[in-house]
Amino acid sequence: MSKKVYIILIPIVIIGIIIAVYALRQRDQTEWATTQDFVMDTLATQKLYGSDGSAGSELMERLSTSLSMYVDGSEIDRINSNAGKEYTSVSKDTFEIIKQSKELSEKSNGIFDITIAPVTRLWGINGKDTVPTVPKDEDIDAALALVDINRLELSQENDSVMLLDENMMIDLGGIAKGYACDKLYELYSGEKKLKAAIASFGSSILLYGDKPDKSPFNVAINSPHGENQFLGIVKLKAGKNGKFISTSGGYERFFEVDGKKYHHIFDAQTGRPANTDLISVTVITDNGAESDYLSTLLFIKGKNSLSQYMDKYGIIAVDEDNNVYISDGLKDDFELSEDLGFKLGELQ
Amino acid sequence: MRNTMQDTSSPKFFKKSDIIIILLILLAAIGFLLWQRAMPAATTATISIDSSVRRTIDLSTAKDEVFRIDGYDNIAFEIKDGAIRILESDCHDRICVRVGFISKKGQSAVCLPNRTVVELSGDGDIDVVIS
C-alpha cells in the first residue's frame, strides 16, 4: 500500500476507536429499564440496570394497597374499623412497619405519631375525595384526644394489632414510602443480575448498587420554592448496602384559605400543620423508614434541633431565610444551585 | 524505480510533513466530536398516560403548539420556546398545572388523578429528582 493511504487510514482508525468507545458508553445508558406506577398517592418510578422491574412494581402495588387507610378492606382499614373492639391479625410486613412506626413515634416524644389520622381526616388534606378545610378549634381538640401511640397495642404472638379506643385511626402516610424503599432493597439484594437501581416515590428514594461507569448517583433536590428549579445536586455512592433518601417540605401539597397557606405535615402535639422555621429537610441514611421519619421529624422540630442530628445522618436543610445547612460529611458531594438566592449557613 | 529507491533509502517511513497532516486530521476530528458533545443535548419530553408512552417530543426542534392526546381530552399540553407544560386539566388539585413550564432534564409534571406524566430526559448528569 502506498504511504498516502496510510496517512488517511491512521486517523480514520483512531477516530473509529474513539467513536466505538463513545457508542459503547451510550449503549450503557440505554440499557436502563424503567417503570412507572401510581401507588401510595404518588408516581413511583424504578430505573434498573440488569432487571426489568416487574417484581418491584408488584411489590409496590401490594404495599400500597395493604398500607393505605383509604382502601376499603386494606389491613390498615381493618385495624381502624376494629378500633376499641378487637385485635386484628395482619401480614408480617404490615406488623413489621407498625412495630417500627410505634417505636419511632415513641422516640419522637409525641411530635410524630401514626395515630394522627383522626386529625388529618378532619383537615381533609390527605384524603382522596375530601376538600381541605380549616376545622374549628374544639373539633381539633376532640380529634387530638384520640391521638395517642401508647393506646396502640401490638401482640407478637399472631402478628395482631389493636387500637384501644373507638374512633382511633392509624395513618402510615408519614413512613410508608420509606418503608417501601426498605422492602424494595430486600428485593433488589436478592436479584443477582441487578447491578444498579433507583427507586423513587417522589419524596423517598432508594439508590442501590453501582452505575455501569462506577460514577456516583446524581440526586437533584427540588427547590422548596417550586419554580422548577433545583436546590442543588448531591452525589452519592450506594453500593450493595444501598442509600435511602427522604425529603420533607411544605411546599408541594398545601391549600390556601384567606391567603394563608396550610401544608400537609402535621405536628401531632398541636393537631395543626407544623409551625416550623424550615422549608425543606432532606435526610440520607441506611434505612428507608428511618429516613422518611427523620425528615418529617426534623421539619417539624425546626432549625434549633438540627445540630444534634447533623453528624449522625446526612442532612441538607433549608430555613425560611434560604440558609442551607449541610452535614460536614456531605459538603464535598453537594453542589448548591447558584443564582437562586440560597446560601450556605452555619448552625449556632 | 527511482521513487522506490528514494523511499527505501529514507530512514523514516513518514516525513515530518506527513505526520503533521495526520495530526491535523486527528485534531479536526476530535475538535468536531468535542464540539458535538458541547452542544446543548437535546431534551426529550415523554408523555405517558396509565404507565404507557403516548408521545415523545424533541423539545429542541418542537414548534410552539397547544395539543391534546387522542382519547384523553381532559388534559391539554403546551409547548413554547423549547419548554412544555400541562396547560389545562380537569383534576381537582391542579398540582400538575401549577408546575408550569419545564425545560430541563430530570424535571417532570405529574397529574395523579389523570395518571399522566410529562417527563424530560436527555444526556446529562441528573439520575433522579427528590421533592
Short mmCIF file of C-alpha atoms in Angstrom, two decimals, chain A residues 3 6-7 10-11 14-15 18 22 29 36 38 41-43 47 128 198 202-203 205 211 217-222 228-230 233 245-247 251-252, chain B residues 13-15 18 21-22 25-26 29-30 33 37 48 51 92 98-102 104-105 107 110 112 115-117 119 123 125-131:
data_model
loop_
_atom_site.label_atom_id
_atom_site.label_comp_id
_atom_site.label_asym_id
_atom_site.label_seq_id
_atom_site.Cartn_x
_atom_site.Cartn_y
_atom_site.Cartn_z
CA LYS A 3 2.17 5.86 2.02
CA TYR A 6 -1.69 5.24 5.47
CA ILE A 7 -1.83 8.99 6.08
CA ILE A 10 -4.32 6.02 10.55
CA PRO A 11 -6.58 8.94 11.58
CA ILE A 14 -8.07 6.23 15.61
CA ILE A 15 -11.32 8.17 15.14
CA ILE A 18 -12.94 6.85 19.74
CA TYR A 22 -18.25 6.54 22.87
CA GLN A 29 -27.11 4.40 29.18
CA GLN A 36 -43.98 3.94 36.28
CA PHE A 38 -49.32 5.10 40.51
CA ASP A 41 -50.88 8.53 46.28
CA THR A 42 -47.89 9.40 44.11
CA LEU A 43 -45.97 8.44 40.98
CA LYS A 47 -34.76 2.67 36.88
CA LYS A 128 -58.82 11.45 48.05
CA ILE A 198 -33.03 3.81 41.55
CA GLY A 202 -41.10 11.32 44.84
CA SER A 203 -40.25 12.18 48.44
CA ILE A 205 -35.75 7.32 47.20
CA LYS A 211 -23.73 2.51 37.93
CA PHE A 217 -25.64 8.73 41.52
CA ASN A 218 -26.62 12.36 40.98
CA VAL A 219 -29.68 13.22 43.05
CA ALA A 220 -31.27 16.61 42.39
CA ILE A 221 -33.24 18.10 45.28
CA ASN A 222 -36.21 20.20 44.23
CA ASN A 228 -38.99 24.21 38.53
CA GLN A 229 -35.57 24.78 39.98
CA PHE A 230 -33.25 22.55 41.93
CA ILE A 233 -27.34 18.16 43.35
CA ILE A 245 -33.05 9.49 51.00
CA SER A 246 -36.22 11.31 52.06
CA THR A 247 -37.28 14.92 51.75
CA TYR A 251 -44.36 23.42 49.51
CA GLU A 252 -45.84 20.78 47.26
CA PHE B 13 8.53 5.82 6.54
CA PHE B 14 6.73 9.13 7.15
CA LYS B 15 8.17 12.52 6.51
CA ASP B 18 3.07 13.61 6.67
CA ILE B 21 -1.11 16.13 8.16
CA ILE B 22 -2.13 13.09 10.28
CA ILE B 25 -6.85 15.49 10.55
CA LEU B 26 -6.99 13.97 14.05
CA ALA B 29 -11.93 15.20 14.05
CA ILE B 30 -11.50 15.38 17.84
CA LEU B 33 -16.50 15.43 18.40
CA ARG B 37 -20.67 16.98 22.86
CA SER B 48 -47.17 8.84 29.49
CA SER B 51 -47.91 3.99 32.54
CA HIS B 92 -59.38 18.79 41.40
CA ARG B 98 -49.19 24.73 38.95
CA VAL B 99 -45.86 23.12 37.99
CA GLY B 100 -45.75 25.38 34.93
CA PHE B 101 -43.22 25.16 32.11
CA ILE B 102 -40.42 22.64 32.39
CA LYS B 104 -34.52 20.78 31.94
CA LYS B 105 -33.62 17.11 32.12
CA GLN B 107 -37.97 17.77 35.57
CA VAL B 110 -47.41 14.76 37.11
CA LEU B 112 -52.04 11.82 39.64
CA ARG B 115 -52.41 9.24 35.69
CA THR B 116 -50.50 11.48 33.32
CA VAL B 117 -46.76 12.14 33.40
CA GLU B 119 -41.00 13.70 31.92
CA ASP B 123 -27.89 13.43 28.09
CA ASP B 125 -25.98 14.43 34.93
CA ILE B 126 -29.17 14.03 36.91
CA ASP B 127 -30.25 10.47 37.72
CA VAL B 128 -33.25 11.20 39.91
CA VAL B 129 -35.09 14.16 41.44
CA ILE B 130 -36.37 14.17 45.02
CA SER B 131 -39.08 16.57 46.08
#
